[in-house]
Short mmCIF file of C-alpha atoms and ligand atoms in Angstrom, two decimals:
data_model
loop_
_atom_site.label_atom_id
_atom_site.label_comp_id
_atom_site.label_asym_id
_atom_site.label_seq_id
_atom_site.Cartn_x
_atom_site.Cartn_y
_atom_site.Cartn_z
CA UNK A 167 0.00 0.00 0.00
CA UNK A 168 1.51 3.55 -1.25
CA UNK A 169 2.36 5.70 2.18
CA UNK A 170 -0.74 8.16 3.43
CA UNK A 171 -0.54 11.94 2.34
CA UNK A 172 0.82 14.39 5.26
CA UNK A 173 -2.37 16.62 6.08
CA UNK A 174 -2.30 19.85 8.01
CA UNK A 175 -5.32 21.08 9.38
CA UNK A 176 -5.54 24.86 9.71
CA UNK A 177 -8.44 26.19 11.94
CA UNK A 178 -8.34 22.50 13.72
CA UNK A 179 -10.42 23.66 16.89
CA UNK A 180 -13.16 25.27 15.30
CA UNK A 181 -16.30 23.13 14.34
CA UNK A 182 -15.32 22.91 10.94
CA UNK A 183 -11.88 21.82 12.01
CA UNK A 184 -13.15 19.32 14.28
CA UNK A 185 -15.27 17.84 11.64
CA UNK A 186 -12.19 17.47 9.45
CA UNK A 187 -10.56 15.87 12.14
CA UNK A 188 -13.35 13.24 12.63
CA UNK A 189 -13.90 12.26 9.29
CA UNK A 190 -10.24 11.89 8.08
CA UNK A 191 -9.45 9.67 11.42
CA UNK A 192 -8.98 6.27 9.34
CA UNK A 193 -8.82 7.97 5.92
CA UNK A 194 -7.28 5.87 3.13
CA UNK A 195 -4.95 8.33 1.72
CA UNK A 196 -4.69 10.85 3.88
CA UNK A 197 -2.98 11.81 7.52
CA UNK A 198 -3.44 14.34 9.74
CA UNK A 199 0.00 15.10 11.16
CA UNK A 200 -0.47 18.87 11.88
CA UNK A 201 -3.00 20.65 13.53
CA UNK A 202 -2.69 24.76 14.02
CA UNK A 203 -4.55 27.29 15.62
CA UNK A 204 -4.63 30.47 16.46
CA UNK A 205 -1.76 31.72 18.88
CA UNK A 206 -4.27 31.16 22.09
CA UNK A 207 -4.12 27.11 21.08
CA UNK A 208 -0.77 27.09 19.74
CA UNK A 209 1.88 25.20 22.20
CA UNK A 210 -1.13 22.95 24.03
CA UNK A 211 -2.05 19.74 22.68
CA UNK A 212 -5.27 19.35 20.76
CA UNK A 213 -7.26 17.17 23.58
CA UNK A 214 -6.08 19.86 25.66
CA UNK A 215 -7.01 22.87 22.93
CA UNK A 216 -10.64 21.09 22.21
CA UNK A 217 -11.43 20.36 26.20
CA UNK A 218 -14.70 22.03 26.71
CA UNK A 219 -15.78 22.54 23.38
CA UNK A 220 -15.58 19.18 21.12
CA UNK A 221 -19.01 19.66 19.44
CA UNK A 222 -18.93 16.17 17.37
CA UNK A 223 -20.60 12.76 18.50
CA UNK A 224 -17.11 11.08 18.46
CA UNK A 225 -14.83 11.25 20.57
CA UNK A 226 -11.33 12.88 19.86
CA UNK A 227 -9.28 10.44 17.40
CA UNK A 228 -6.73 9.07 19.89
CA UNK A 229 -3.86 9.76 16.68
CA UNK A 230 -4.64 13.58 17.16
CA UNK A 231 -5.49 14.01 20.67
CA UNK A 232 -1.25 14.25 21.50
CA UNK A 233 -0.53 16.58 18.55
CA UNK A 234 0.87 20.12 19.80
CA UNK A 235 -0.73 22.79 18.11
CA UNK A 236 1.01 24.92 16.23
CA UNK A 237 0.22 28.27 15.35
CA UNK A 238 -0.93 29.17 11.93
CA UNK A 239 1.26 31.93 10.81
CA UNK A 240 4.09 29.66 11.15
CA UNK A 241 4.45 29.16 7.29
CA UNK A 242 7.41 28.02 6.66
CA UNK A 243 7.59 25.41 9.80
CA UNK A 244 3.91 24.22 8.70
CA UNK A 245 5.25 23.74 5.19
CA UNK A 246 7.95 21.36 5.92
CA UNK A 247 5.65 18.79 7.80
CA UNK A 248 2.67 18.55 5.56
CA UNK A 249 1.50 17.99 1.83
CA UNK A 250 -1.25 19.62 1.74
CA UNK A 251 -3.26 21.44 3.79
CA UNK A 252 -7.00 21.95 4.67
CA UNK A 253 -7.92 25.46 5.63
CA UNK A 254 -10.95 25.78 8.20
CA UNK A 255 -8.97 29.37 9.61
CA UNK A 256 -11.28 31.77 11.43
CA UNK A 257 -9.71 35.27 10.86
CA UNK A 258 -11.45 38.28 8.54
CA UNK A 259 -11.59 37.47 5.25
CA UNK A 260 -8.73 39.58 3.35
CA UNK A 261 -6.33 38.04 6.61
CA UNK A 262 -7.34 34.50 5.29
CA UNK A 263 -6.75 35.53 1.95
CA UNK A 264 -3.36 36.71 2.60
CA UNK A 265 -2.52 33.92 4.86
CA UNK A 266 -3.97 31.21 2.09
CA UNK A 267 -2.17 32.85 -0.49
CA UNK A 268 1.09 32.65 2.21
CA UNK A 269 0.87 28.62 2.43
CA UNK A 270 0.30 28.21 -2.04
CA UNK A 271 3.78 30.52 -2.25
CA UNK A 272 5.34 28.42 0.41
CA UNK A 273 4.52 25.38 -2.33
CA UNK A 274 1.78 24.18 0.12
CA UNK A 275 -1.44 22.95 -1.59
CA UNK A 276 -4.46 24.74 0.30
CA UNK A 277 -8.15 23.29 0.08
CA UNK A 278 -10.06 25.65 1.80
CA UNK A 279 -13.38 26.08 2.82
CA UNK A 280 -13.66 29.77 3.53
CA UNK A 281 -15.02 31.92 1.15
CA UNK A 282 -11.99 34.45 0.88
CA UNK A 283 -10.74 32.62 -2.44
CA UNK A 284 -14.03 31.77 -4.10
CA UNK A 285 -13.95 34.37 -6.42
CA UNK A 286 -10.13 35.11 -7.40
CA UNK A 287 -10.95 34.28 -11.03
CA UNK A 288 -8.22 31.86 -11.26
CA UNK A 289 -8.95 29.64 -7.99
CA UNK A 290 -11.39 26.62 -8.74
CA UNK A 291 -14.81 26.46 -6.91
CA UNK A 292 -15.36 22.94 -7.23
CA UNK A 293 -18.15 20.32 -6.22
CA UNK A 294 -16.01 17.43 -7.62
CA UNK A 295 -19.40 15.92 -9.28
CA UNK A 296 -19.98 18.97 -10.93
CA UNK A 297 -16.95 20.90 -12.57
CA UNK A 298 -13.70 18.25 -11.74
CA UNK A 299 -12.63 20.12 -14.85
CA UNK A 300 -12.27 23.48 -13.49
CA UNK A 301 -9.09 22.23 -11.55
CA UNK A 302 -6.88 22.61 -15.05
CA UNK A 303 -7.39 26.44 -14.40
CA UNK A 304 -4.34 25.44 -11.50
CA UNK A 305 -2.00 25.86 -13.74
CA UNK A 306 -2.21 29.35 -14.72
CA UNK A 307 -2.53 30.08 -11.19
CA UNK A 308 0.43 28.46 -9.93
CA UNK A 309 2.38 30.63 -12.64
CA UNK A 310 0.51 34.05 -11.47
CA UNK A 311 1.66 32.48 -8.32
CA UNK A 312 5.27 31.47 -9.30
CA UNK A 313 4.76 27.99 -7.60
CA UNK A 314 5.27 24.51 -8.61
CA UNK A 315 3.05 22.62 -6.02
CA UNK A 316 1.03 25.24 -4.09
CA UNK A 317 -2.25 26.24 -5.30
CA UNK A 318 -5.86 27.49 -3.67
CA UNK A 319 -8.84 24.99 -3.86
CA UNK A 320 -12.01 25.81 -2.80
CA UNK A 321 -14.88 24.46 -2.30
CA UNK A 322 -18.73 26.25 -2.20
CA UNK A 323 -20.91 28.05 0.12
CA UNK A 324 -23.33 25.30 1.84
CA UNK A 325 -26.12 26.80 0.80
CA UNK A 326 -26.17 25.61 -2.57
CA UNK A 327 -25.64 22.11 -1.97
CA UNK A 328 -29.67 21.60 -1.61
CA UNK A 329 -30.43 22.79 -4.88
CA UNK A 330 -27.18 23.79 -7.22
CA UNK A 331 -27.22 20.00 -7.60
CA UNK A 332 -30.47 19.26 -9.02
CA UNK A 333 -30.16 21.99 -11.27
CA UNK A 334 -26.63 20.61 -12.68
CA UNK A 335 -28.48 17.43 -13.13
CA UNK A 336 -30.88 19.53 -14.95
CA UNK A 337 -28.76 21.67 -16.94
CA UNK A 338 -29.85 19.93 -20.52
CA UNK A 339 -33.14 21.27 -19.75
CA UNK A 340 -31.40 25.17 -19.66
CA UNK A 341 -32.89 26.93 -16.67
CA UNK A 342 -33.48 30.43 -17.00
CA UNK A 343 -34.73 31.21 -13.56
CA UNK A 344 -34.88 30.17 -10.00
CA UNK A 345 -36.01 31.12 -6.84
CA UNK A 346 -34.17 28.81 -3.48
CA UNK A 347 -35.17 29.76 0.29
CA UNK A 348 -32.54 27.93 2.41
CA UNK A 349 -33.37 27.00 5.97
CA UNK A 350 -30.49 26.22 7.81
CA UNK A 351 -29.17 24.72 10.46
CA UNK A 352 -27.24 26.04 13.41
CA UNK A 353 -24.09 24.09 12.98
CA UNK A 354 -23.55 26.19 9.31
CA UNK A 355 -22.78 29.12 12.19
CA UNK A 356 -20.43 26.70 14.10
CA UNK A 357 -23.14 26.13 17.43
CA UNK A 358 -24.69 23.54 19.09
CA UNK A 359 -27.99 23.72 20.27
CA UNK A 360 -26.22 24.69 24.21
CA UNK A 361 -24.32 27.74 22.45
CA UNK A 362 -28.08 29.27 20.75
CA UNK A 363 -30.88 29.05 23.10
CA UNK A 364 -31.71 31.86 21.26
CA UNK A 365 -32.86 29.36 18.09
CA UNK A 366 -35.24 27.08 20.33
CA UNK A 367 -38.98 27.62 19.12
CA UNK A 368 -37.51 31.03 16.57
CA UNK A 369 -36.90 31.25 12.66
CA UNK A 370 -34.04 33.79 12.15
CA UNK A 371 -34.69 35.24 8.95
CA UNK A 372 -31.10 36.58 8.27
CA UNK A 373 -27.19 34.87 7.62
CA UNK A 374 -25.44 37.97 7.01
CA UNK A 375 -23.59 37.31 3.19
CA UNK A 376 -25.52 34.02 2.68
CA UNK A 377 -27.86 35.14 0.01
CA UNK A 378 -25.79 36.77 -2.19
CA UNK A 379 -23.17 33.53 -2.16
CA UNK A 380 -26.58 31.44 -2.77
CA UNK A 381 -27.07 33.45 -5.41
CA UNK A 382 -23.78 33.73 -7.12
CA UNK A 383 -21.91 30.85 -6.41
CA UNK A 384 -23.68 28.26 -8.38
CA UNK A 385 -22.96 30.78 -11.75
CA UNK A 386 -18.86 30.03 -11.02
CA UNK A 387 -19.32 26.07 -10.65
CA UNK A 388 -21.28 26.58 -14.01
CA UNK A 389 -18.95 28.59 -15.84
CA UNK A 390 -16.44 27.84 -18.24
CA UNK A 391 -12.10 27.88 -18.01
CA UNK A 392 -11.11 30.52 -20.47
CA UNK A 393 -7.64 29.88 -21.73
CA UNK A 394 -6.74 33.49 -23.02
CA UNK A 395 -7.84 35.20 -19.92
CA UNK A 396 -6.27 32.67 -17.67
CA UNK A 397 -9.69 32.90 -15.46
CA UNK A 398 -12.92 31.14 -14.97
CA UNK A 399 -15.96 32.85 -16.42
CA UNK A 400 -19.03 32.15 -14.48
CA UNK A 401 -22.11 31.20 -16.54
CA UNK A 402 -24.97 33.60 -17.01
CA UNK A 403 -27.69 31.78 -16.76
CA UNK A 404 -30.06 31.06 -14.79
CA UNK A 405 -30.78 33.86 -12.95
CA UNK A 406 -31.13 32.65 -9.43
CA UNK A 407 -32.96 35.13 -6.11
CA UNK A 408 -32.61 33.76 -3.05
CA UNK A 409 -33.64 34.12 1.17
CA UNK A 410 -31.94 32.18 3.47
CA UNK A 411 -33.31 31.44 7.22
CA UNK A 412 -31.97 30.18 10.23
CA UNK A 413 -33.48 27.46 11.97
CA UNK A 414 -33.70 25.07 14.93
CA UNK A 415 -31.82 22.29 13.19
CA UNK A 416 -28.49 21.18 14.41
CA UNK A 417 -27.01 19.41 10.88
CA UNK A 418 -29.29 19.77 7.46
CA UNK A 419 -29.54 22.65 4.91
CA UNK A 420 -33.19 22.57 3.34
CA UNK A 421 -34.00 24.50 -0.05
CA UNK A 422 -37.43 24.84 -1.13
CA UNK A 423 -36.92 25.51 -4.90
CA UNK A 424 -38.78 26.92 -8.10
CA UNK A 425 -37.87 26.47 -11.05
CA UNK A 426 -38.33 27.98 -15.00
CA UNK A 427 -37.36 26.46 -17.75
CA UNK A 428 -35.98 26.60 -21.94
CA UNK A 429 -36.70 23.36 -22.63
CA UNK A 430 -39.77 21.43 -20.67
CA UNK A 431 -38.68 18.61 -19.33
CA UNK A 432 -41.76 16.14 -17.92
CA UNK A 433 -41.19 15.07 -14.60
CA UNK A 434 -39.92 11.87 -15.19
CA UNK A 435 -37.31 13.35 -17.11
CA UNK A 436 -36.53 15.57 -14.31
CA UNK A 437 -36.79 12.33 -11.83
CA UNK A 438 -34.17 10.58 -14.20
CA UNK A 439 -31.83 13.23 -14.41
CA UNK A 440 -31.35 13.53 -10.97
CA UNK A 441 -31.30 9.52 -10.42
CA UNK A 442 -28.67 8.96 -13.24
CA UNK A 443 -26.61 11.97 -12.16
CA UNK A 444 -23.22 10.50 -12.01
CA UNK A 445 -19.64 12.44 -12.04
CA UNK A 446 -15.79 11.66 -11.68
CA UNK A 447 -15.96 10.68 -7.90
CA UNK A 448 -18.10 8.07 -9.16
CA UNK A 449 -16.15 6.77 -11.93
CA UNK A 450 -13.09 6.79 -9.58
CA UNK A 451 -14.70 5.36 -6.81
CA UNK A 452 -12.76 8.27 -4.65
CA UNK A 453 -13.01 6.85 -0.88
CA UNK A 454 -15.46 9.56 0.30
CA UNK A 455 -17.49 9.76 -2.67
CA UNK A 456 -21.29 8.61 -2.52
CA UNK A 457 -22.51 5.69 -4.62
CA UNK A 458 -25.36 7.89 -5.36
CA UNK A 459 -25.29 11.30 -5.99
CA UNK A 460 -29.11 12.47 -5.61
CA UNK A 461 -31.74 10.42 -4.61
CA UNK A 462 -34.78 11.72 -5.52
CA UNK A 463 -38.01 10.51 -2.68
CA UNK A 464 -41.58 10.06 -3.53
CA UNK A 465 -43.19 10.33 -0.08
CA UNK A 466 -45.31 13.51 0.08
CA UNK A 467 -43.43 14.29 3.32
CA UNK A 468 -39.39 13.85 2.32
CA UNK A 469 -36.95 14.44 2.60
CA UNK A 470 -36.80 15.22 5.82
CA UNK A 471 -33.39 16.36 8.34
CA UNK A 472 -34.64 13.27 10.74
CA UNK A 473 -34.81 10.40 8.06
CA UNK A 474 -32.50 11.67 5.28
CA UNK A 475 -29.98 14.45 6.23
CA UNK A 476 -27.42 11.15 6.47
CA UNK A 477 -27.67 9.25 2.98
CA UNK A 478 -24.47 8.06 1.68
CA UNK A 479 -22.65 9.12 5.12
CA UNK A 480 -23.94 13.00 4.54
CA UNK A 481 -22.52 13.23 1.28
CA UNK A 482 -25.69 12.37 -0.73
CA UNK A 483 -28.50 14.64 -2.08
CA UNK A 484 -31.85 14.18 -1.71
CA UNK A 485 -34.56 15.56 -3.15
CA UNK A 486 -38.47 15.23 -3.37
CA UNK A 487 -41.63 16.77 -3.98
CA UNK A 488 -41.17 17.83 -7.54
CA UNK A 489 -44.22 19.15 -8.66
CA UNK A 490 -46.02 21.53 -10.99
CA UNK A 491 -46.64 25.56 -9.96
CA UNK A 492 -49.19 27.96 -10.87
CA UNK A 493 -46.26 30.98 -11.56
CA UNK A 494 -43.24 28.59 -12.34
CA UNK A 495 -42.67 25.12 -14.34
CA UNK A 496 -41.62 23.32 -11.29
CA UNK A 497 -41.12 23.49 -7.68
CA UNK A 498 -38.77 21.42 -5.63
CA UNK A 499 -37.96 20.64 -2.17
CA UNK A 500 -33.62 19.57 -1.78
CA UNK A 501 -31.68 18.32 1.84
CA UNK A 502 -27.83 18.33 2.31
CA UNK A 503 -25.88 17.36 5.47
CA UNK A 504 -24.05 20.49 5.81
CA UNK A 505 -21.11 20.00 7.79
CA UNK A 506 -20.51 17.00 5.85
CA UNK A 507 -20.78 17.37 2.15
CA UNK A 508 -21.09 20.96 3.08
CA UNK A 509 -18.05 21.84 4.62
CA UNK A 510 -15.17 19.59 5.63
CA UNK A 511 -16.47 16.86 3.46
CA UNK A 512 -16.97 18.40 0.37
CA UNK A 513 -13.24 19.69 0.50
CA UNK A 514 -12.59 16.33 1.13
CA UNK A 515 -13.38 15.35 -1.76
CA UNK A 516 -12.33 17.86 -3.38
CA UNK A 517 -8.65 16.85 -2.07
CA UNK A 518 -9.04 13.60 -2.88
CA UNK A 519 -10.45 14.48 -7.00
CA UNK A 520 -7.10 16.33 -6.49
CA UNK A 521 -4.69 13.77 -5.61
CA UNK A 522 -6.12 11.61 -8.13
CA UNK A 523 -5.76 14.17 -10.73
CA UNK A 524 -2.18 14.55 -9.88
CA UNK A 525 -2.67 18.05 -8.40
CA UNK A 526 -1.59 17.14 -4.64
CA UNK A 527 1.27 14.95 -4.34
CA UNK A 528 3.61 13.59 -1.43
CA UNK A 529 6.12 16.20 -1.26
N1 LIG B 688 -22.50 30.16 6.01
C1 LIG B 688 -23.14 28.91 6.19
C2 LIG B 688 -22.13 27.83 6.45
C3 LIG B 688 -21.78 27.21 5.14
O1 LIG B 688 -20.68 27.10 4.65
C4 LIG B 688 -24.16 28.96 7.29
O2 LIG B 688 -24.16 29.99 7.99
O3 LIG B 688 -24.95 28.04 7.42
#
């Protein structure tokens, strides 16, 4: 068996850090080796760091719990431990784009959830069932960059996981316009039910940046790699308007979709799209991707957080009462686990579409 990949984990106490930490505990390829923090963590170890605040079902992976945390702006120590880093950093966003950018010019891969990168026009977006081609756009970045191995990989907003996937599996059927209210759950602002009473028996109908990344992100995944320009140009169409609420859910984004379109597909169609969705992850069998994409459920009442927010381990769509509207062609209602296939999950994956395209390698 080839040796494990060297994985850093920047941001390793935060929820989104923790998650990484749980789910890459007996990963196939990869290693967490490195965990950093900010400079409050840095020096104690991460049992010690996490004391008081582990948020996940598991307990602390016993390979992790003695690793001293380092602190995050050490570059150029990080750099010589790991091959490739995932970022999960909680600092304001033009200090994680600096400090992203830092790690790629210290020839450190970065796959990063925050959304600090997702629109330099030469970083890939990527929902590794969706665009795995957008990653070739690397390689005029690492020369804007003046790297060999270190890049910026990013993965979505996740919002759009209930919905931007149905409408990829729908794209044949060009839709022009599209209206998604999220409700979301508490853990997409890092809490636990104990840290927001305030949630209990309340709709918060506000997630300050949320629409507009609803909104815009899904046009990037969509777009196209322009050679000359050395930049991804996001797609035009459709035009999607958004709301996004929070609510008293601890893990599961819901979307409750409409949808117009060019062509008109019949439901079955639609219902086969989304059933026979397949991408790259698929064809590779990459360790955390799901068998099935999108499952699409007939009950009048599904999908629902309770009974479907896990398919596939969290990293499966699903998606049900598709049905005909008075004022658009179709409405739809979509459910994504959002700290899994939403956040450190979904970069996961992204890493691992990565290594297998060659992109991250042992250094
Ligand atoms: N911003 C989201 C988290 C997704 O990445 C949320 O607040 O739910």
């Amino acid at each position: 068996m080839s040796k494990k990949l060297r994985v850093g984990i920047l941001g390793a106490t935060g929820m989104v850090g923790q998650r990484y930490i749980t789910l890459l505990a007996d990963h196939p390829w990869f290693e967490v080796v490195l965990v950093a923090a900010s400079s409050r963590s840095a020096g104690k170890t991460y049992e010690q760091a996490v004391a008081g605040r582990w948020k996940m079902d598991e307990a602390v992976p016993t390979a992790v719990r003695e690793l001293t945390i380092l602190d995050v702006n050490q570059v150029s120590q990080i750099a010589k431990q790991v091959d490739f880093v995932f970022s999960a950093v909680s600092m304001s966003k033009d200090e994680i784009k600096k400090i992203e950018e830092t790690y790629a010019k210290a020839e450190v891969p970065v796959v990063s959830n925050n959304s600090a990168h997702r629109w330099t026009p030469d970083v890939p977006m990527i929902v590794p069932e969706i665009n795995p081609d957008h990653t070739r756009i690397i390689k005029y970045q690492r020369e804007r960059l003046g790297t060999t191995r270190g890049f910026i990989a990013v993965k979505p907003n996740c919002s759009i996981q209930s919905y931007a996937p149905a409408l990829s599996a729908w794209r044949k059927f060009e839709p022009t316009q599209v209206v998604a209210t999220t409700y979301q759950a508490i853990s997409g602002a890092g809490k636990t039910f104990k840290d927001a009473p305030e949630i209990l028996n309340n709709v918060v109908p506000f997630i300050s940046g949320e629409e507009e990344k609803s909104e815009k992100e899904p046009l990037k995944i969509w777009g196209q790699v322009d050679d000359q320009k050395r930049e991804i140009i996001p797609a035009t169409s459709p035009i999607i308007t958004s709301q996004c609420l929070r609510v008293a859910v601890l893990y599961g984004h819901t979307a409750a979709a409409f949808v117009n379109f060019k062509q008109k597909p019949t439901k079955e169609e639609l219902i086969e799209a989304l059933e026979n969705y397949r991408g790259v992850p698929q064809e590779l069998k990459l360790p955390s991707a799901p068998a099935q994409f999108i499952q699409y459920l007939t009950e009048d009442d599904r999908p629902q957080v309770r009974f479907d927010v896990n398919f596939e381990n969290g990293m499966g769509i699903s998606i049900g009462r598709l049905r005909t509207d008075k004022i658009f062609d179709w409405k739809f209602v979509g459910l994504s686990h959002n700290t899994a296939r939403g956040a450190a999950g979904g970069a996961i994956l992204c890493a691992e579409l990565l290594k297998a395209q060659g992109y991250i390698t042992a250094n």
